[in-house]
mmCIF file of N, CA and C in Angstrom:
data_model
loop_
_atom_site.group_PDB
_atom_site.id
_atom_site.type_symbol
_atom_site.label_atom_id
_atom_site.label_comp_id
_atom_site.label_asym_id
_atom_site.label_seq_id
_atom_site.Cartn_x
_atom_site.Cartn_y
_atom_site.Cartn_z
ATOM 1 N N UNK A 281 -33.416 9.314 -26.289
ATOM 2 C CA UNK A 281 -34.757 8.774 -26.123
ATOM 3 C C UNK A 281 -34.758 7.848 -24.903
ATOM 4 N N UNK A 282 -35.765 7.974 -24.068
ATOM 5 C CA UNK A 282 -35.846 7.141 -22.873
ATOM 6 C C UNK A 282 -36.983 6.157 -23.032
ATOM 7 N N UNK A 283 -36.817 4.989 -22.478
ATOM 8 C CA UNK A 283 -37.861 3.972 -22.523
ATOM 9 C C UNK A 283 -38.562 3.882 -21.183
ATOM 10 N N UNK A 284 -39.696 3.200 -21.166
ATOM 11 C CA UNK A 284 -40.427 3.008 -19.911
ATOM 12 C C UNK A 284 -40.421 1.531 -19.565
ATOM 13 N N UNK A 285 -40.457 1.273 -18.314
ATOM 14 C CA UNK A 285 -40.474 -0.093 -17.830
ATOM 15 C C UNK A 285 -41.921 -0.497 -17.580
ATOM 16 N N UNK A 286 -42.329 -1.623 -18.139
ATOM 17 C CA UNK A 286 -43.683 -2.120 -17.929
ATOM 18 C C UNK A 286 -43.750 -2.739 -16.537
ATOM 19 N N UNK A 287 -44.368 -2.035 -15.602
ATOM 20 C CA UNK A 287 -44.402 -2.504 -14.214
ATOM 21 C C UNK A 287 -45.412 -3.622 -13.995
ATOM 22 N N UNK A 288 -46.275 -3.890 -14.978
ATOM 23 C CA UNK A 288 -47.263 -4.952 -14.795
ATOM 24 C C UNK A 288 -46.664 -6.322 -15.061
ATOM 25 N N UNK A 289 -45.551 -6.378 -15.783
ATOM 26 C CA UNK A 289 -44.921 -7.649 -16.097
ATOM 27 C C UNK A 289 -43.887 -7.965 -15.022
ATOM 28 N N UNK A 290 -43.974 -9.138 -14.380
ATOM 29 C CA UNK A 290 -43.017 -9.456 -13.334
ATOM 30 C C UNK A 290 -41.632 -9.675 -13.921
ATOM 31 N N UNK A 291 -40.632 -9.268 -13.184
ATOM 32 C CA UNK A 291 -39.263 -9.484 -13.632
ATOM 33 C C UNK A 291 -38.867 -10.920 -13.361
ATOM 34 N N UNK A 292 -37.763 -11.344 -13.972
ATOM 35 C CA UNK A 292 -37.262 -12.704 -13.770
ATOM 36 C C UNK A 292 -36.916 -12.917 -12.304
ATOM 37 N N UNK A 293 -36.367 -11.877 -11.656
ATOM 38 C CA UNK A 293 -36.021 -11.995 -10.242
ATOM 39 C C UNK A 293 -37.268 -12.197 -9.387
ATOM 40 N N UNK A 294 -38.402 -11.509 -9.751
ATOM 41 C CA UNK A 294 -39.647 -11.676 -8.997
ATOM 42 C C UNK A 294 -40.170 -13.104 -9.107
ATOM 43 N N UNK A 295 -40.050 -13.691 -10.289
ATOM 44 C CA UNK A 295 -40.554 -15.046 -10.499
ATOM 45 C C UNK A 295 -39.745 -16.081 -9.734
ATOM 46 N N UNK A 296 -38.448 -15.809 -9.509
ATOM 47 C CA UNK A 296 -37.586 -16.744 -8.781
ATOM 48 C C UNK A 296 -37.709 -16.591 -7.273
ATOM 49 N N UNK A 297 -38.234 -15.476 -6.816
ATOM 50 C CA UNK A 297 -38.329 -15.218 -5.373
ATOM 51 C C UNK A 297 -39.333 -16.167 -4.735
ATOM 52 N N UNK A 298 -39.091 -16.469 -3.488
ATOM 53 C CA UNK A 298 -40.018 -17.291 -2.726
ATOM 54 C C UNK A 298 -41.343 -16.535 -2.578
ATOM 55 N N UNK A 299 -42.475 -17.252 -2.540
ATOM 56 C CA UNK A 299 -43.770 -16.572 -2.435
ATOM 57 C C UNK A 299 -43.857 -15.597 -1.274
ATOM 58 N N UNK A 300 -43.275 -15.940 -0.128
ATOM 59 C CA UNK A 300 -43.340 -15.051 1.034
ATOM 60 C C UNK A 300 -42.572 -13.755 0.813
ATOM 61 N N UNK A 301 -41.608 -13.777 -0.099
ATOM 62 C CA UNK A 301 -40.802 -12.594 -0.363
ATOM 63 C C UNK A 301 -41.410 -11.704 -1.443
ATOM 64 N N UNK A 302 -42.399 -12.181 -2.166
ATOM 65 C CA UNK A 302 -43.012 -11.408 -3.250
ATOM 66 C C UNK A 302 -43.970 -10.344 -2.744
ATOM 67 N N UNK A 303 -44.526 -10.546 -1.580
ATOM 68 C CA UNK A 303 -45.504 -9.604 -1.055
ATOM 69 C C UNK A 303 -46.498 -10.331 -0.179
ATOM 70 N N UNK A 304 -47.570 -9.633 0.164
ATOM 71 C CA UNK A 304 -48.588 -10.204 1.040
ATOM 72 C C UNK A 304 -49.944 -10.139 0.373
ATOM 73 N N UNK A 305 -50.806 -11.040 0.770
ATOM 74 C CA UNK A 305 -52.190 -11.053 0.315
ATOM 75 C C UNK A 305 -53.071 -10.871 1.532
ATOM 76 N N UNK A 306 -53.949 -9.892 1.464
ATOM 77 C CA UNK A 306 -54.899 -9.660 2.552
ATOM 78 C C UNK A 306 -56.293 -9.731 1.969
ATOM 79 N N UNK A 307 -57.090 -10.650 2.471
ATOM 80 C CA UNK A 307 -58.472 -10.792 2.017
ATOM 81 C C UNK A 307 -59.358 -10.137 3.055
ATOM 82 N N UNK A 308 -60.148 -9.179 2.632
ATOM 83 C CA UNK A 308 -61.002 -8.433 3.536
ATOM 84 C C UNK A 308 -62.020 -9.356 4.202
ATOM 85 N N UNK A 309 -62.357 -9.047 5.430
ATOM 86 C CA UNK A 309 -63.313 -9.857 6.187
ATOM 87 C C UNK A 309 -64.685 -9.908 5.505
ATOM 88 N N UNK A 310 -65.053 -8.868 4.784
ATOM 89 C CA UNK A 310 -66.351 -8.894 4.093
ATOM 90 C C UNK A 310 -66.356 -9.967 3.007
ATOM 91 N N UNK A 311 -65.215 -10.228 2.387
ATOM 92 C CA UNK A 311 -65.114 -11.284 1.378
ATOM 93 C C UNK A 311 -65.222 -12.645 2.047
ATOM 94 N N UNK A 312 -64.534 -12.823 3.169
ATOM 95 C CA UNK A 312 -64.628 -14.088 3.902
ATOM 96 C C UNK A 312 -66.059 -14.334 4.370
ATOM 97 N N UNK A 313 -66.726 -13.275 4.792
ATOM 98 C CA UNK A 313 -68.125 -13.386 5.218
ATOM 99 C C UNK A 313 -69.005 -13.862 4.061
ATOM 100 N N UNK A 314 -68.804 -13.286 2.884
ATOM 101 C CA UNK A 314 -69.600 -13.675 1.706
ATOM 102 C C UNK A 314 -69.329 -15.121 1.302
ATOM 103 N N UNK A 315 -68.080 -15.557 1.409
ATOM 104 C CA UNK A 315 -67.743 -16.951 1.102
ATOM 105 C C UNK A 315 -68.491 -17.881 2.044
ATOM 106 N N UNK A 316 -68.487 -17.559 3.340
ATOM 107 C CA UNK A 316 -69.176 -18.383 4.341
ATOM 108 C C UNK A 316 -70.681 -18.407 4.085
ATOM 109 N N UNK A 317 -71.271 -17.249 3.792
ATOM 110 C CA UNK A 317 -72.712 -17.188 3.533
ATOM 111 C C UNK A 317 -73.077 -17.996 2.293
ATOM 112 N N UNK A 318 -72.289 -17.847 1.247
ATOM 113 C CA UNK A 318 -72.571 -18.581 0.013
ATOM 114 C C UNK A 318 -72.468 -20.088 0.239
ATOM 115 N N UNK A 319 -71.435 -20.513 0.971
ATOM 116 C CA UNK A 319 -71.263 -21.936 1.250
ATOM 117 C C UNK A 319 -72.453 -22.486 2.039
ATOM 118 N N UNK A 320 -72.929 -21.741 3.019
ATOM 119 C CA UNK A 320 -74.086 -22.192 3.811
ATOM 120 C C UNK A 320 -75.344 -22.244 2.946
ATOM 121 N N UNK A 321 -75.518 -21.244 2.079
ATOM 122 C CA UNK A 321 -76.713 -21.199 1.232
ATOM 123 C C UNK A 321 -76.759 -22.329 0.211
ATOM 124 N N UNK A 322 -75.626 -22.974 -0.062
ATOM 125 C CA UNK A 322 -75.599 -24.090 -1.004
ATOM 126 C C UNK A 322 -76.265 -25.343 -0.443
ATOM 127 N N UNK A 323 -76.397 -25.416 0.873
ATOM 128 C CA UNK A 323 -77.052 -26.566 1.498
ATOM 129 C C UNK A 323 -78.525 -26.581 1.092
ATOM 130 N N UNK A 324 -78.996 -27.737 0.642
ATOM 131 C CA UNK A 324 -80.368 -27.847 0.121
ATOM 132 C C UNK A 324 -81.427 -27.463 1.157
ATOM 133 N N UNK A 325 -81.187 -27.760 2.420
ATOM 134 C CA UNK A 325 -82.188 -27.480 3.455
ATOM 135 C C UNK A 325 -82.044 -26.099 4.086
ATOM 136 N N UNK A 326 -81.086 -25.300 3.636
ATOM 137 C CA UNK A 326 -80.944 -23.918 4.097
ATOM 138 C C UNK A 326 -81.817 -23.061 3.175
ATOM 139 N N UNK A 327 -82.724 -22.287 3.744
ATOM 140 C CA UNK A 327 -83.685 -21.542 2.921
ATOM 141 C C UNK A 327 -83.558 -20.032 3.123
ATOM 142 N N UNK A 328 -84.031 -19.318 2.127
ATOM 143 C CA UNK A 328 -84.091 -17.855 2.201
ATOM 144 C C UNK A 328 -85.400 -17.478 2.889
ATOM 145 N N UNK A 329 -85.357 -16.436 3.697
ATOM 146 C CA UNK A 329 -86.557 -15.970 4.383
ATOM 147 C C UNK A 329 -86.785 -14.501 4.062
ATOM 148 N N UNK A 330 -88.010 -14.069 4.235
ATOM 149 C CA UNK A 330 -88.339 -12.668 3.968
ATOM 150 C C UNK A 330 -87.758 -11.782 5.055
ATOM 151 N N UNK A 331 -87.212 -10.668 4.610
ATOM 152 C CA UNK A 331 -86.640 -9.688 5.538
ATOM 153 C C UNK A 331 -87.678 -8.595 5.743
ATOM 154 N N UNK A 332 -87.962 -8.302 7.004
ATOM 155 C CA UNK A 332 -88.929 -7.247 7.325
ATOM 156 C C UNK A 332 -88.306 -6.303 8.329
ATOM 157 N N UNK A 333 -88.434 -5.026 8.072
ATOM 158 C CA UNK A 333 -87.955 -4.001 8.991
ATOM 159 C C UNK A 333 -89.145 -3.117 9.322
ATOM 160 N N UNK A 334 -89.511 -3.071 10.589
ATOM 161 C CA UNK A 334 -90.660 -2.291 11.052
ATOM 162 C C UNK A 334 -91.926 -2.665 10.281
ATOM 163 N N UNK A 335 -92.064 -3.968 9.982
ATOM 164 C CA UNK A 335 -93.262 -4.449 9.308
ATOM 165 C C UNK A 335 -93.273 -4.248 7.799
ATOM 166 N N UNK A 336 -92.210 -3.693 7.244
ATOM 167 C CA UNK A 336 -92.145 -3.446 5.797
ATOM 168 C C UNK A 336 -91.241 -4.492 5.165
ATOM 169 N N UNK A 337 -91.735 -5.140 4.107
ATOM 170 C CA UNK A 337 -90.953 -6.149 3.402
ATOM 171 C C UNK A 337 -89.732 -5.538 2.733
ATOM 172 N N UNK A 338 -88.573 -6.154 2.963
ATOM 173 C CA UNK A 338 -87.311 -5.641 2.399
ATOM 174 C C UNK A 338 -86.622 -6.707 1.556
ATOM 175 N N UNK A 339 -87.384 -7.610 0.936
ATOM 176 C CA UNK A 339 -86.782 -8.663 0.121
ATOM 177 C C UNK A 339 -86.516 -9.917 0.935
ATOM 178 N N UNK A 340 -85.585 -10.719 0.450
ATOM 179 C CA UNK A 340 -85.244 -11.975 1.095
ATOM 180 C C UNK A 340 -83.755 -12.025 1.416
ATOM 181 N N UNK A 341 -83.402 -12.887 2.346
ATOM 182 C CA UNK A 341 -81.988 -13.103 2.651
ATOM 183 C C UNK A 341 -81.776 -14.552 3.040
ATOM 184 N N UNK A 342 -80.571 -15.021 2.815
ATOM 185 C CA UNK A 342 -80.180 -16.372 3.196
ATOM 186 C C UNK A 342 -79.402 -16.318 4.493
ATOM 187 N N UNK A 343 -78.364 -17.113 4.557
ATOM 188 C CA UNK A 343 -77.527 -17.162 5.761
ATOM 189 C C UNK A 343 -76.825 -15.825 5.968
ATOM 190 N N UNK A 344 -76.649 -15.460 7.229
ATOM 191 C CA UNK A 344 -75.904 -14.250 7.588
ATOM 192 C C UNK A 344 -74.708 -14.678 8.430
ATOM 193 N N UNK A 345 -73.514 -14.218 8.050
ATOM 194 C CA UNK A 345 -72.292 -14.638 8.732
ATOM 195 C C UNK A 345 -71.575 -13.457 9.359
ATOM 196 N N UNK A 346 -70.824 -13.748 10.404
ATOM 197 C CA UNK A 346 -69.928 -12.790 11.047
ATOM 198 C C UNK A 346 -68.610 -13.545 11.243
ATOM 199 N N UNK A 347 -67.506 -12.965 10.749
ATOM 200 C CA UNK A 347 -66.206 -13.635 10.783
ATOM 201 C C UNK A 347 -65.243 -12.828 11.646
ATOM 202 N N UNK A 348 -64.576 -13.498 12.592
ATOM 203 C CA UNK A 348 -63.591 -12.846 13.455
ATOM 204 C C UNK A 348 -62.338 -13.708 13.533
ATOM 205 N N UNK A 349 -61.288 -13.127 14.063
ATOM 206 C CA UNK A 349 -60.047 -13.859 14.292
ATOM 207 C C UNK A 349 -59.070 -13.734 13.143
ATOM 208 N N UNK A 350 -57.829 -14.189 13.367
ATOM 209 C CA UNK A 350 -56.816 -14.158 12.317
ATOM 210 C C UNK A 350 -57.097 -15.216 11.246
ATOM 211 N N UNK A 351 -56.479 -15.065 10.077
ATOM 212 C CA UNK A 351 -56.748 -15.954 8.938
ATOM 213 C C UNK A 351 -56.522 -17.431 9.239
ATOM 214 N N UNK A 352 -55.630 -17.761 10.125
ATOM 215 C CA UNK A 352 -55.355 -19.162 10.429
ATOM 216 C C UNK A 352 -56.096 -19.651 11.673
ATOM 217 N N UNK A 353 -57.023 -18.833 12.184
ATOM 218 C CA UNK A 353 -57.794 -19.187 13.379
ATOM 219 C C UNK A 353 -59.152 -18.483 13.317
ATOM 220 N N UNK A 354 -59.857 -18.601 12.183
ATOM 221 C CA UNK A 354 -61.129 -17.893 12.006
ATOM 222 C C UNK A 354 -62.224 -18.475 12.888
ATOM 223 N N UNK A 355 -63.087 -17.593 13.347
ATOM 224 C CA UNK A 355 -64.305 -17.981 14.048
ATOM 225 C C UNK A 355 -65.466 -17.443 13.215
ATOM 226 N N UNK A 356 -66.341 -18.341 12.792
ATOM 227 C CA UNK A 356 -67.462 -17.973 11.935
ATOM 228 C C UNK A 356 -68.749 -18.175 12.728
ATOM 229 N N UNK A 357 -69.597 -17.154 12.721
ATOM 230 C CA UNK A 357 -70.910 -17.222 13.368
ATOM 231 C C UNK A 357 -71.958 -17.096 12.268
ATOM 232 N N UNK A 358 -72.828 -18.096 12.139
ATOM 233 C CA UNK A 358 -73.850 -18.115 11.095
ATOM 234 C C UNK A 358 -75.244 -18.083 11.705
ATOM 235 N N UNK A 359 -76.108 -17.262 11.137
ATOM 236 C CA UNK A 359 -77.542 -17.296 11.432
ATOM 237 C C UNK A 359 -78.213 -17.752 10.152
ATOM 238 N N UNK A 360 -79.077 -18.756 10.252
ATOM 239 C CA UNK A 360 -79.731 -19.257 9.047
ATOM 240 C C UNK A 360 -81.066 -19.895 9.369
ATOM 241 N N UNK A 361 -81.865 -20.054 8.333
ATOM 242 C CA UNK A 361 -83.163 -20.712 8.460
ATOM 243 C C UNK A 361 -83.082 -22.050 7.738
ATOM 244 N N UNK A 362 -83.734 -23.056 8.310
ATOM 245 C CA UNK A 362 -83.744 -24.383 7.710
ATOM 246 C C UNK A 362 -85.153 -24.780 7.303
ATOM 247 N N UNK A 363 -85.192 -25.625 6.296
ATOM 248 C CA UNK A 363 -86.476 -26.171 5.851
ATOM 249 C C UNK A 363 -86.970 -27.158 6.909
ATOM 250 N N UNK A 364 -88.276 -27.125 7.173
ATOM 251 C CA UNK A 364 -88.879 -28.036 8.138
ATOM 252 C C UNK A 364 -89.552 -29.157 7.366
ATOM 253 N N UNK A 365 -89.378 -30.381 7.674
ATOM 254 C CA UNK A 365 -88.695 -30.989 8.805
ATOM 255 C C UNK A 365 -87.317 -31.531 8.424
ATOM 256 N N UNK A 366 -86.345 -30.697 8.245
ATOM 257 C CA UNK A 366 -84.970 -31.125 7.959
ATOM 258 C C UNK A 366 -84.334 -31.700 9.220
ATOM 259 N N UNK A 367 -83.467 -32.680 9.079
ATOM 260 C CA UNK A 367 -82.736 -33.184 10.248
ATOM 261 C C UNK A 367 -81.701 -32.139 10.659
ATOM 262 N N UNK A 368 -81.988 -31.387 11.694
ATOM 263 C CA UNK A 368 -81.193 -30.215 12.070
ATOM 264 C C UNK A 368 -79.735 -30.575 12.349
ATOM 265 N N UNK A 369 -79.487 -31.598 13.136
ATOM 266 C CA UNK A 369 -78.119 -31.948 13.526
ATOM 267 C C UNK A 369 -77.255 -32.271 12.314
ATOM 268 N N UNK A 370 -77.713 -33.132 11.439
ATOM 269 C CA UNK A 370 -76.890 -33.511 10.279
ATOM 270 C C UNK A 370 -76.785 -32.372 9.270
ATOM 271 N N UNK A 371 -77.828 -31.562 9.143
ATOM 272 C CA UNK A 371 -77.777 -30.419 8.220
ATOM 273 C C UNK A 371 -76.763 -29.396 8.696
ATOM 274 N N UNK A 372 -76.759 -29.089 9.980
ATOM 275 C CA UNK A 372 -75.794 -28.133 10.539
ATOM 276 C C UNK A 372 -74.377 -28.689 10.430
ATOM 277 N N UNK A 373 -74.191 -29.978 10.657
ATOM 278 C CA UNK A 373 -72.868 -30.595 10.515
ATOM 279 C C UNK A 373 -72.365 -30.435 9.079
ATOM 280 N N UNK A 374 -73.239 -30.668 8.108
ATOM 281 C CA UNK A 374 -72.879 -30.527 6.699
ATOM 282 C C UNK A 374 -72.518 -29.076 6.363
ATOM 283 N N UNK A 375 -73.275 -28.138 6.904
ATOM 284 C CA UNK A 375 -73.002 -26.713 6.665
ATOM 285 C C UNK A 375 -71.654 -26.332 7.250
ATOM 286 N N UNK A 376 -71.363 -26.786 8.458
ATOM 287 C CA UNK A 376 -70.063 -26.494 9.085
ATOM 288 C C UNK A 376 -68.904 -27.001 8.216
ATOM 289 N N UNK A 377 -69.022 -28.230 7.742
ATOM 290 C CA UNK A 377 -67.962 -28.812 6.907
ATOM 291 C C UNK A 377 -67.814 -28.045 5.598
ATOM 292 N N UNK A 378 -68.930 -27.676 4.991
ATOM 293 C CA UNK A 378 -68.876 -26.945 3.724
ATOM 294 C C UNK A 378 -68.247 -25.566 3.908
ATOM 295 N N UNK A 379 -68.619 -24.857 4.967
ATOM 296 C CA UNK A 379 -68.056 -23.526 5.226
ATOM 297 C C UNK A 379 -66.549 -23.634 5.470
ATOM 298 N N UNK A 380 -66.137 -24.594 6.296
ATOM 299 C CA UNK A 380 -64.697 -24.803 6.547
ATOM 300 C C UNK A 380 -63.953 -25.087 5.244
ATOM 301 N N UNK A 381 -64.490 -25.985 4.455
ATOM 302 C CA UNK A 381 -63.852 -26.375 3.206
ATOM 303 C C UNK A 381 -63.744 -25.235 2.211
ATOM 304 N N UNK A 382 -64.801 -24.446 2.074
ATOM 305 C CA UNK A 382 -64.780 -23.339 1.108
ATOM 306 C C UNK A 382 -63.822 -22.231 1.524
ATOM 307 N N UNK A 383 -63.796 -21.906 2.810
ATOM 308 C CA UNK A 383 -62.863 -20.871 3.264
ATOM 309 C C UNK A 383 -61.415 -21.322 3.092
ATOM 310 N N UNK A 384 -61.158 -22.600 3.274
ATOM 311 C CA UNK A 384 -59.811 -23.124 3.054
ATOM 312 C C UNK A 384 -59.488 -23.145 1.563
ATOM 313 N N UNK A 385 -60.406 -23.643 0.748
ATOM 314 C CA UNK A 385 -60.167 -23.786 -0.692
ATOM 315 C C UNK A 385 -60.040 -22.441 -1.401
ATOM 316 N N UNK A 386 -60.949 -21.520 -1.122
ATOM 317 C CA UNK A 386 -60.994 -20.254 -1.842
ATOM 318 C C UNK A 386 -60.000 -19.239 -1.292
ATOM 319 N N UNK A 387 -59.898 -19.146 0.034
ATOM 320 C CA UNK A 387 -59.097 -18.078 0.630
ATOM 321 C C UNK A 387 -57.851 -18.574 1.370
ATOM 322 N N UNK A 388 -57.695 -19.891 1.509
ATOM 323 C CA UNK A 388 -56.534 -20.412 2.223
ATOM 324 C C UNK A 388 -56.575 -20.137 3.715
ATOM 325 N N UNK A 389 -57.774 -19.965 4.271
ATOM 326 C CA UNK A 389 -57.938 -19.673 5.698
ATOM 327 C C UNK A 389 -58.306 -20.943 6.452
ATOM 328 N N UNK A 390 -57.835 -21.046 7.669
ATOM 329 C CA UNK A 390 -58.188 -22.164 8.542
ATOM 330 C C UNK A 390 -59.274 -21.697 9.504
ATOM 331 N N UNK A 391 -60.267 -22.542 9.687
ATOM 332 C CA UNK A 391 -61.413 -22.186 10.528
ATOM 333 C C UNK A 391 -61.315 -22.935 11.846
ATOM 334 N N UNK A 392 -61.300 -22.192 12.936
ATOM 335 C CA UNK A 392 -61.243 -22.788 14.273
ATOM 336 C C UNK A 392 -62.627 -23.245 14.723
ATOM 337 N N UNK A 393 -63.657 -22.453 14.414
ATOM 338 C CA UNK A 393 -65.006 -22.824 14.844
ATOM 339 C C UNK A 393 -66.048 -22.223 13.913
ATOM 340 N N UNK A 394 -67.146 -22.949 13.782
ATOM 341 C CA UNK A 394 -68.312 -22.459 13.045
ATOM 342 C C UNK A 394 -69.505 -22.608 13.982
ATOM 343 N N UNK A 395 -69.971 -21.491 14.529
ATOM 344 C CA UNK A 395 -71.142 -21.487 15.401
ATOM 345 C C UNK A 395 -72.364 -21.217 14.538
ATOM 346 N N UNK A 396 -73.368 -22.075 14.652
ATOM 347 C CA UNK A 396 -74.575 -21.943 13.842
ATOM 348 C C UNK A 396 -75.767 -21.711 14.758
ATOM 349 N N UNK A 397 -76.540 -20.682 14.427
ATOM 350 C CA UNK A 397 -77.786 -20.420 15.139
ATOM 351 C C UNK A 397 -78.913 -20.565 14.122
ATOM 352 N N UNK A 398 -79.797 -21.525 14.354
ATOM 353 C CA UNK A 398 -80.952 -21.716 13.481
ATOM 354 C C UNK A 398 -82.023 -20.737 13.947
ATOM 355 N N UNK A 399 -82.339 -19.765 13.085
ATOM 356 C CA UNK A 399 -83.263 -18.695 13.469
ATOM 357 C C UNK A 399 -84.711 -18.991 13.104
ATOM 358 N N UNK A 400 -84.924 -19.970 12.209
ATOM 359 C CA UNK A 400 -86.291 -20.293 11.812
ATOM 360 C C UNK A 400 -86.330 -21.672 11.186
ATOM 361 N N UNK A 401 -87.474 -22.311 11.308
ATOM 362 C CA UNK A 401 -87.771 -23.544 10.578
ATOM 363 C C UNK A 401 -88.931 -23.216 9.651
ATOM 364 N N UNK A 402 -88.692 -23.348 8.360
ATOM 365 C CA UNK A 402 -89.676 -22.929 7.354
ATOM 366 C C UNK A 402 -90.272 -24.171 6.704
ATOM 367 N N UNK A 403 -91.610 -24.344 6.781
ATOM 368 C CA UNK A 403 -92.222 -25.539 6.176
ATOM 369 C C UNK A 403 -92.140 -25.472 4.651
ATOM 370 N N UNK A 404 -92.177 -26.656 4.027
ATOM 371 C CA UNK A 404 -92.230 -26.728 2.569
ATOM 372 C C UNK A 404 -93.449 -25.955 2.083
ATOM 373 N N UNK A 405 -93.281 -25.250 0.982
ATOM 374 C CA UNK A 405 -94.443 -24.536 0.414
ATOM 375 C C UNK A 405 -95.425 -25.577 -0.115
ATOM 376 N N UNK A 406 -96.661 -25.470 0.309
ATOM 377 C CA UNK A 406 -97.675 -26.425 -0.151
ATOM 378 C C UNK A 406 -98.447 -25.803 -1.305
ATOM 379 N N UNK A 407 -98.986 -26.668 -2.128
ATOM 380 C CA UNK A 407 -99.790 -26.202 -3.259
ATOM 381 C C UNK A 407 -101.067 -25.554 -2.720
ATOM 382 N N UNK A 408 -101.519 -24.474 -3.369
ATOM 383 C CA UNK A 408 -102.738 -23.823 -2.900
ATOM 384 C C UNK A 408 -103.930 -24.780 -2.969
ATOM 385 N N UNK A 409 -104.772 -24.682 -1.947
ATOM 386 C CA UNK A 409 -105.952 -25.550 -1.898
ATOM 387 C C UNK A 409 -107.103 -24.892 -2.649
ATOM 388 N N UNK A 410 -107.818 -25.714 -3.359
ATOM 389 C CA UNK A 410 -108.995 -25.229 -4.082
ATOM 390 C C UNK A 410 -110.223 -25.697 -3.324
ATOM 391 N N UNK A 411 -111.119 -24.751 -3.054
ATOM 392 C CA UNK A 411 -112.331 -25.121 -2.311
ATOM 393 C C UNK A 411 -113.529 -24.984 -3.190
#
């Protein structure tokens, strides 16, 4: 009678090995992009805007990110809309810090730069007027 080895359970030798010797972790750029977008969208003054293609409404979207570079030298490019009249300079500074922190905390990546392009200023929604 032959037995089978449970390959899902790490061996004692695997547990003693240094982390670098156990294997590699590769996080896809689309995941890093989503982390950056989510971090930017957490900012209170970052707003979702309506998406329109050829004049047809396609729902809403928040920040859009593009991530390039190696994991220890990431370059993040963000397009986002801010609430008007938000203080743009301090809001963008806060977003940059949050994106850097989240990519480091969640994925262990170092961010070299976060370029932010404010694509719109959206006024607070006002209550409908009754005439």
